[in-house]
Amino acid sequence: RMLAPRATPLAGRHVLVTAGPTHEPIDPVRYIANRSSGRQGFAIAGALADLGATVTLVAGPVTLATPAGVRRVDVVTAAEMAAAVQDALPADAAVMVAAVADWRVAAAPQKVKKGDAPPALVLAENEDILATLAHGPRRPRLMIGFAAETERVVEQAVAKRLRKNADWIVANDVSGDVFGGDANTVHLATADGVEHWERLPKADVARRLAQRIAETLSGS
Ligand code: CTP
Ligand code: CA
């Protein structure tokens, strides 16, 4: 039986993907984090590899198998994720799906004991990995961010696209049951406007986005 030739429109392209949460330690046994299963980002990394891309997946702490054909770099904190992203450059495109913790904690070197008054958390803002890359000299040609919002989803996505110098923002409404779930309803904000995608399994969102990335990288 003849096999159909595999379509590899992203052959020779390097695409960087971040996924999952980051964990910011409070002390050696505790942390703060964003809610994220990593499933959408891992699906995107896999879909890009399926189209022939060389994929570097910088993953926060998640319990997911590495998609076939993907090079995975595991990190814990936002600072480690920022460093791993720099180490992975250059890239033709970057898809920043990670739910990066906006703040780190001035961590205690030893485990804090609960007998005393509850400790105050002193927070410092983490570097915005997407904005730094998108405004910097090593900017990948196509920069894609995600935005998880609970209200004014499209309006905030459009503002984030401009503020972060991203080409596209994939916005999803997380007021429902997206986290850890199998489906996602996304809105794609580009320079041309906003597309409203129907509710789709995360694997289908990933395939459609990977296809769009392939079209965009080959169309110039
Ligand atoms: N992002 C990042 N580094 C950060 C924070 C966010 O790279 N320190 C990226 C995310 O991976 C995502 C995009 O920026 O692609 C949007 O993240 P989001 O949390 O929605 O935006 P913020 O600018 O942090 O705004 P806020 O959380 O206040 O809505
Ligand atoms: Ca944030």
Short mmCIF file of C-alpha atoms and ligand atoms in Angstrom, two decimals:
data_model
loop_
_atom_site.label_atom_id
_atom_site.label_comp_id
_atom_site.label_asym_id
_atom_site.label_seq_id
_atom_site.Cartn_x
_atom_site.Cartn_y
_atom_site.Cartn_z
CA ARG A 1 0.00 0.00 0.00
CA MET A 2 1.28 3.43 -0.94
CA LEU A 3 1.53 5.88 1.94
CA ALA A 4 0.56 9.45 1.21
CA PRO A 5 3.59 11.73 1.57
CA ARG A 6 3.58 13.48 4.93
CA ALA A 7 2.88 17.20 4.63
CA THR A 8 5.78 19.02 6.28
CA PRO A 9 5.16 22.71 5.63
CA LEU A 10 7.21 23.64 8.71
CA ALA A 11 10.30 21.60 7.80
CA GLY A 12 13.44 23.61 8.58
CA ARG A 13 11.58 25.98 10.92
CA HIS A 14 12.30 26.26 14.63
CA VAL A 15 9.29 27.05 16.80
CA LEU A 16 9.54 27.78 20.50
CA VAL A 17 6.57 26.94 22.74
CA THR A 18 6.12 27.69 26.44
CA ALA A 19 3.49 25.76 28.36
CA GLY A 20 2.17 24.98 31.81
CA PRO A 21 2.36 27.06 34.96
CA THR A 22 5.44 28.27 36.78
CA HIS A 23 5.92 27.65 40.48
CA GLU A 24 7.37 30.38 42.66
CA PRO A 25 8.69 29.05 45.96
CA ILE A 26 7.58 30.52 49.27
CA ASP A 27 9.99 28.25 51.13
CA PRO A 28 11.50 24.85 50.28
CA VAL A 29 8.12 23.08 50.57
CA ARG A 30 5.53 25.65 49.42
CA TYR A 31 4.86 27.71 46.30
CA ILE A 32 2.41 30.03 44.53
CA ALA A 33 1.37 29.31 40.96
CA ASN A 34 -1.12 30.02 38.22
CA ARG A 35 -3.70 27.42 37.36
CA SER A 36 -2.70 25.58 34.16
CA SER A 37 -2.77 21.96 33.06
CA GLY A 38 -0.33 22.55 30.19
CA ARG A 39 -2.57 20.57 27.85
CA GLN A 40 -3.21 23.30 25.27
CA GLY A 41 0.49 24.19 25.01
CA PHE A 42 1.58 20.56 24.75
CA ALA A 43 -1.02 19.95 22.04
CA ILE A 44 0.29 22.95 20.09
CA ALA A 45 3.88 21.72 20.38
CA GLY A 46 2.80 18.31 19.08
CA ALA A 47 0.79 19.78 16.21
CA LEU A 48 3.76 21.91 15.12
CA ALA A 49 6.06 18.86 15.17
CA ASP A 50 3.48 16.97 13.11
CA LEU A 51 3.87 19.67 10.43
CA GLY A 52 7.62 19.12 10.37
CA ALA A 53 8.82 21.91 12.65
CA THR A 54 11.75 21.60 15.01
CA VAL A 55 9.99 22.35 18.30
CA THR A 56 11.49 23.41 21.62
CA LEU A 57 8.90 23.09 24.38
CA VAL A 58 9.81 24.96 27.56
CA ALA A 59 7.52 23.37 30.12
CA GLY A 60 6.65 24.37 33.66
CA PRO A 61 5.73 21.68 36.19
CA VAL A 62 3.04 19.51 34.59
CA THR A 63 2.27 15.80 34.50
CA LEU A 64 2.08 15.32 30.74
CA ALA A 65 3.95 13.12 28.30
CA THR A 66 6.24 14.86 25.82
CA PRO A 67 4.60 14.94 22.35
CA ALA A 68 6.36 12.92 19.66
CA GLY A 69 9.22 14.71 17.97
CA VAL A 70 9.40 17.57 20.48
CA ARG A 71 12.51 18.69 22.35
CA ARG A 72 11.42 19.44 25.93
CA VAL A 73 13.15 21.64 28.50
CA ASP A 74 11.67 21.43 32.00
CA VAL A 75 11.69 24.48 34.26
CA VAL A 76 10.05 25.42 37.55
CA THR A 77 10.12 29.20 38.04
CA ALA A 78 9.41 32.12 35.71
CA ALA A 79 13.07 33.14 35.92
CA GLU A 80 14.11 29.66 34.77
CA MET A 81 11.55 29.81 31.96
CA ALA A 82 12.90 33.19 30.81
CA ALA A 83 16.46 31.81 30.75
CA ALA A 84 15.42 28.64 28.88
CA VAL A 85 13.62 30.74 26.27
CA GLN A 86 16.78 32.82 25.69
CA ASP A 87 18.87 29.63 25.45
CA ALA A 88 16.53 28.20 22.80
CA LEU A 89 16.90 31.15 20.38
CA PRO A 90 16.95 31.80 17.50
CA ALA A 91 13.45 30.76 16.49
CA ASP A 92 11.21 31.51 13.52
CA ALA A 93 8.12 31.65 15.70
CA ALA A 94 7.27 31.61 19.39
CA VAL A 95 3.99 30.49 20.92
CA MET A 96 3.84 31.57 24.55
CA VAL A 97 1.10 29.46 26.08
CA ALA A 98 2.53 29.28 29.59
CA ALA A 99 0.57 30.70 32.51
CA VAL A 100 3.59 32.47 33.95
CA ALA A 101 3.33 33.57 37.57
CA ASP A 102 3.26 37.37 37.55
CA TRP A 103 5.07 37.55 40.87
CA ARG A 104 7.81 35.72 42.67
CA VAL A 105 8.14 35.52 46.43
CA ALA A 106 11.04 36.61 48.61
CA ALA A 107 11.48 32.95 49.60
CA ALA A 108 12.56 31.77 53.04
CA PRO A 109 15.66 29.55 52.95
CA GLN A 110 14.22 27.12 55.51
CA LYS A 111 10.74 25.71 55.92
CA VAL A 112 8.48 28.23 57.67
CA LYS A 113 6.77 26.70 60.71
CA LYS A 114 3.11 27.37 61.37
CA GLY A 115 3.38 27.97 65.10
CA ASP A 116 4.12 31.67 64.65
CA ALA A 117 1.96 34.40 63.14
CA PRO A 118 1.17 33.69 59.45
CA PRO A 119 4.04 35.10 57.36
CA ALA A 120 3.42 37.98 54.96
CA LEU A 121 4.30 37.22 51.34
CA VAL A 122 6.57 39.86 49.85
CA LEU A 123 6.05 39.74 46.07
CA ALA A 124 8.19 41.09 43.24
CA GLU A 125 7.07 41.24 39.61
CA ASN A 126 8.53 38.66 37.23
CA GLU A 127 9.93 39.58 33.84
CA ASP A 128 7.33 39.41 31.07
CA ILE A 129 8.94 36.72 28.91
CA LEU A 130 6.76 37.37 25.88
CA ALA A 131 7.05 41.17 25.97
CA THR A 132 10.82 41.05 26.50
CA LEU A 133 11.31 38.69 23.56
CA ALA A 134 8.89 40.57 21.31
CA HIS A 135 10.53 43.95 21.97
CA GLY A 136 14.09 42.62 21.82
CA PRO A 137 16.71 42.21 19.10
CA ARG A 138 16.21 38.42 18.77
CA ARG A 139 12.47 38.63 18.18
CA PRO A 140 11.14 35.60 16.27
CA ARG A 141 9.35 36.68 13.10
CA LEU A 142 5.99 35.46 14.37
CA MET A 143 5.16 36.06 18.05
CA ILE A 144 2.00 34.55 19.49
CA GLY A 145 0.72 35.11 23.00
CA PHE A 146 -2.16 33.63 24.93
CA ALA A 147 -4.48 35.49 27.26
CA ALA A 148 -6.67 33.81 29.83
CA GLU A 149 -9.38 36.24 30.84
CA THR A 150 -12.50 36.11 32.96
CA GLU A 151 -14.15 39.29 31.59
CA ARG A 152 -13.91 41.67 28.60
CA VAL A 153 -11.99 38.88 26.88
CA VAL A 154 -11.67 40.30 23.37
CA GLU A 155 -11.04 43.88 24.46
CA GLN A 156 -8.20 42.82 26.76
CA ALA A 157 -6.70 40.54 24.09
CA VAL A 158 -6.57 43.38 21.59
CA ALA A 159 -4.88 45.63 24.16
CA LYS A 160 -2.40 42.89 25.12
CA ARG A 161 -1.44 42.30 21.48
CA LEU A 162 -0.33 45.90 21.15
CA ARG A 163 1.24 46.24 24.59
CA LYS A 164 3.34 43.09 24.20
CA ASN A 165 4.23 43.65 20.53
CA ALA A 166 2.75 40.25 19.65
CA ASP A 167 1.50 39.42 16.16
CA TRP A 168 -1.39 37.33 17.45
CA ILE A 169 -3.06 36.89 20.80
CA VAL A 170 -5.13 33.78 21.35
CA ALA A 171 -7.64 34.74 24.00
CA ASN A 172 -9.69 32.29 25.95
CA ASP A 173 -12.49 32.85 28.36
CA VAL A 174 -11.59 31.04 31.57
CA SER A 175 -14.74 31.98 33.45
CA GLY A 176 -16.02 28.47 32.55
CA ASP A 177 -14.35 25.05 32.86
CA VAL A 178 -11.30 25.39 30.61
CA PHE A 179 -8.63 24.45 33.14
CA GLY A 180 -7.67 20.84 32.70
CA GLY A 181 -10.66 20.35 30.41
CA ASP A 182 -10.62 18.95 26.92
CA ALA A 183 -12.13 21.86 24.99
CA ASN A 184 -11.42 25.54 24.49
CA THR A 185 -13.29 28.50 23.02
CA VAL A 186 -10.76 30.97 21.67
CA HIS A 187 -10.70 34.33 19.94
CA LEU A 188 -7.75 35.11 17.68
CA ALA A 189 -6.69 38.76 17.69
CA THR A 190 -4.42 39.75 14.80
CA ALA A 191 -3.55 42.98 12.98
CA ASP A 192 -6.53 42.21 10.71
CA GLY A 193 -9.09 41.98 13.50
CA VAL A 194 -10.58 39.34 15.76
CA GLU A 195 -11.74 35.87 14.73
CA HIS A 196 -14.13 33.97 16.98
CA TRP A 197 -13.46 30.24 16.79
CA GLU A 198 -16.16 27.77 17.76
CA ARG A 199 -15.70 25.66 20.87
CA LEU A 200 -13.22 22.96 19.86
CA PRO A 201 -11.24 20.16 21.49
CA LYS A 202 -7.80 21.47 22.50
CA ALA A 203 -6.23 19.15 19.91
CA ASP A 204 -8.26 20.85 17.16
CA VAL A 205 -7.36 24.35 18.41
CA ALA A 206 -3.73 23.19 18.27
CA ARG A 207 -3.98 21.79 14.73
CA ARG A 208 -5.73 24.87 13.40
CA LEU A 209 -3.21 27.20 15.00
CA ALA A 210 -0.24 25.15 13.74
CA GLN A 211 -1.71 25.25 10.24
CA ARG A 212 -2.04 29.04 10.44
CA ILE A 213 1.54 29.34 11.63
CA ALA A 214 2.71 27.22 8.69
CA GLU A 215 0.74 29.37 6.21
CA THR A 216 2.10 32.58 7.71
CA LEU A 217 5.74 31.46 7.79
CA SER A 218 5.65 30.18 4.22
CA GLY A 219 3.74 33.17 2.84
CA SER A 220 6.71 35.53 3.12
N1 CTP B 1 3.57 36.06 29.76
C1 CTP B 1 4.94 35.91 29.80
N2 CTP B 1 5.63 36.25 30.93
C2 CTP B 1 4.99 36.74 32.01
C3 CTP B 1 3.58 36.89 31.99
C4 CTP B 1 2.90 36.54 30.83
O1 CTP B 1 5.53 35.46 28.81
N3 CTP B 1 5.70 37.06 33.09
C5 CTP B 1 2.86 35.70 28.52
C6 CTP B 1 1.94 34.51 28.65
O2 CTP B 1 2.61 33.31 28.34
C7 CTP B 1 0.87 34.83 27.62
C8 CTP B 1 0.81 36.35 27.62
O3 CTP B 1 2.04 36.79 28.18
O4 CTP B 1 1.26 34.45 26.32
C9 CTP B 1 -0.33 36.93 28.37
O5 CTP B 1 -0.28 36.55 29.72
P1 CTP B 1 -1.32 37.19 30.72
O6 CTP B 1 -1.09 36.61 32.08
O7 CTP B 1 -2.68 37.05 30.13
O8 CTP B 1 -0.91 38.73 30.65
P2 CTP B 1 -0.34 39.73 31.71
O9 CTP B 1 0.40 40.77 30.95
O10 CTP B 1 0.44 39.00 32.77
O11 CTP B 1 -1.61 40.43 32.33
P3 CTP B 1 -2.65 39.97 33.48
O12 CTP B 1 -2.21 38.65 34.07
O13 CTP B 1 -2.65 41.09 34.46
O14 CTP B 1 -3.97 39.85 32.75
CA CA B 2 -0.39 37.31 34.07
#
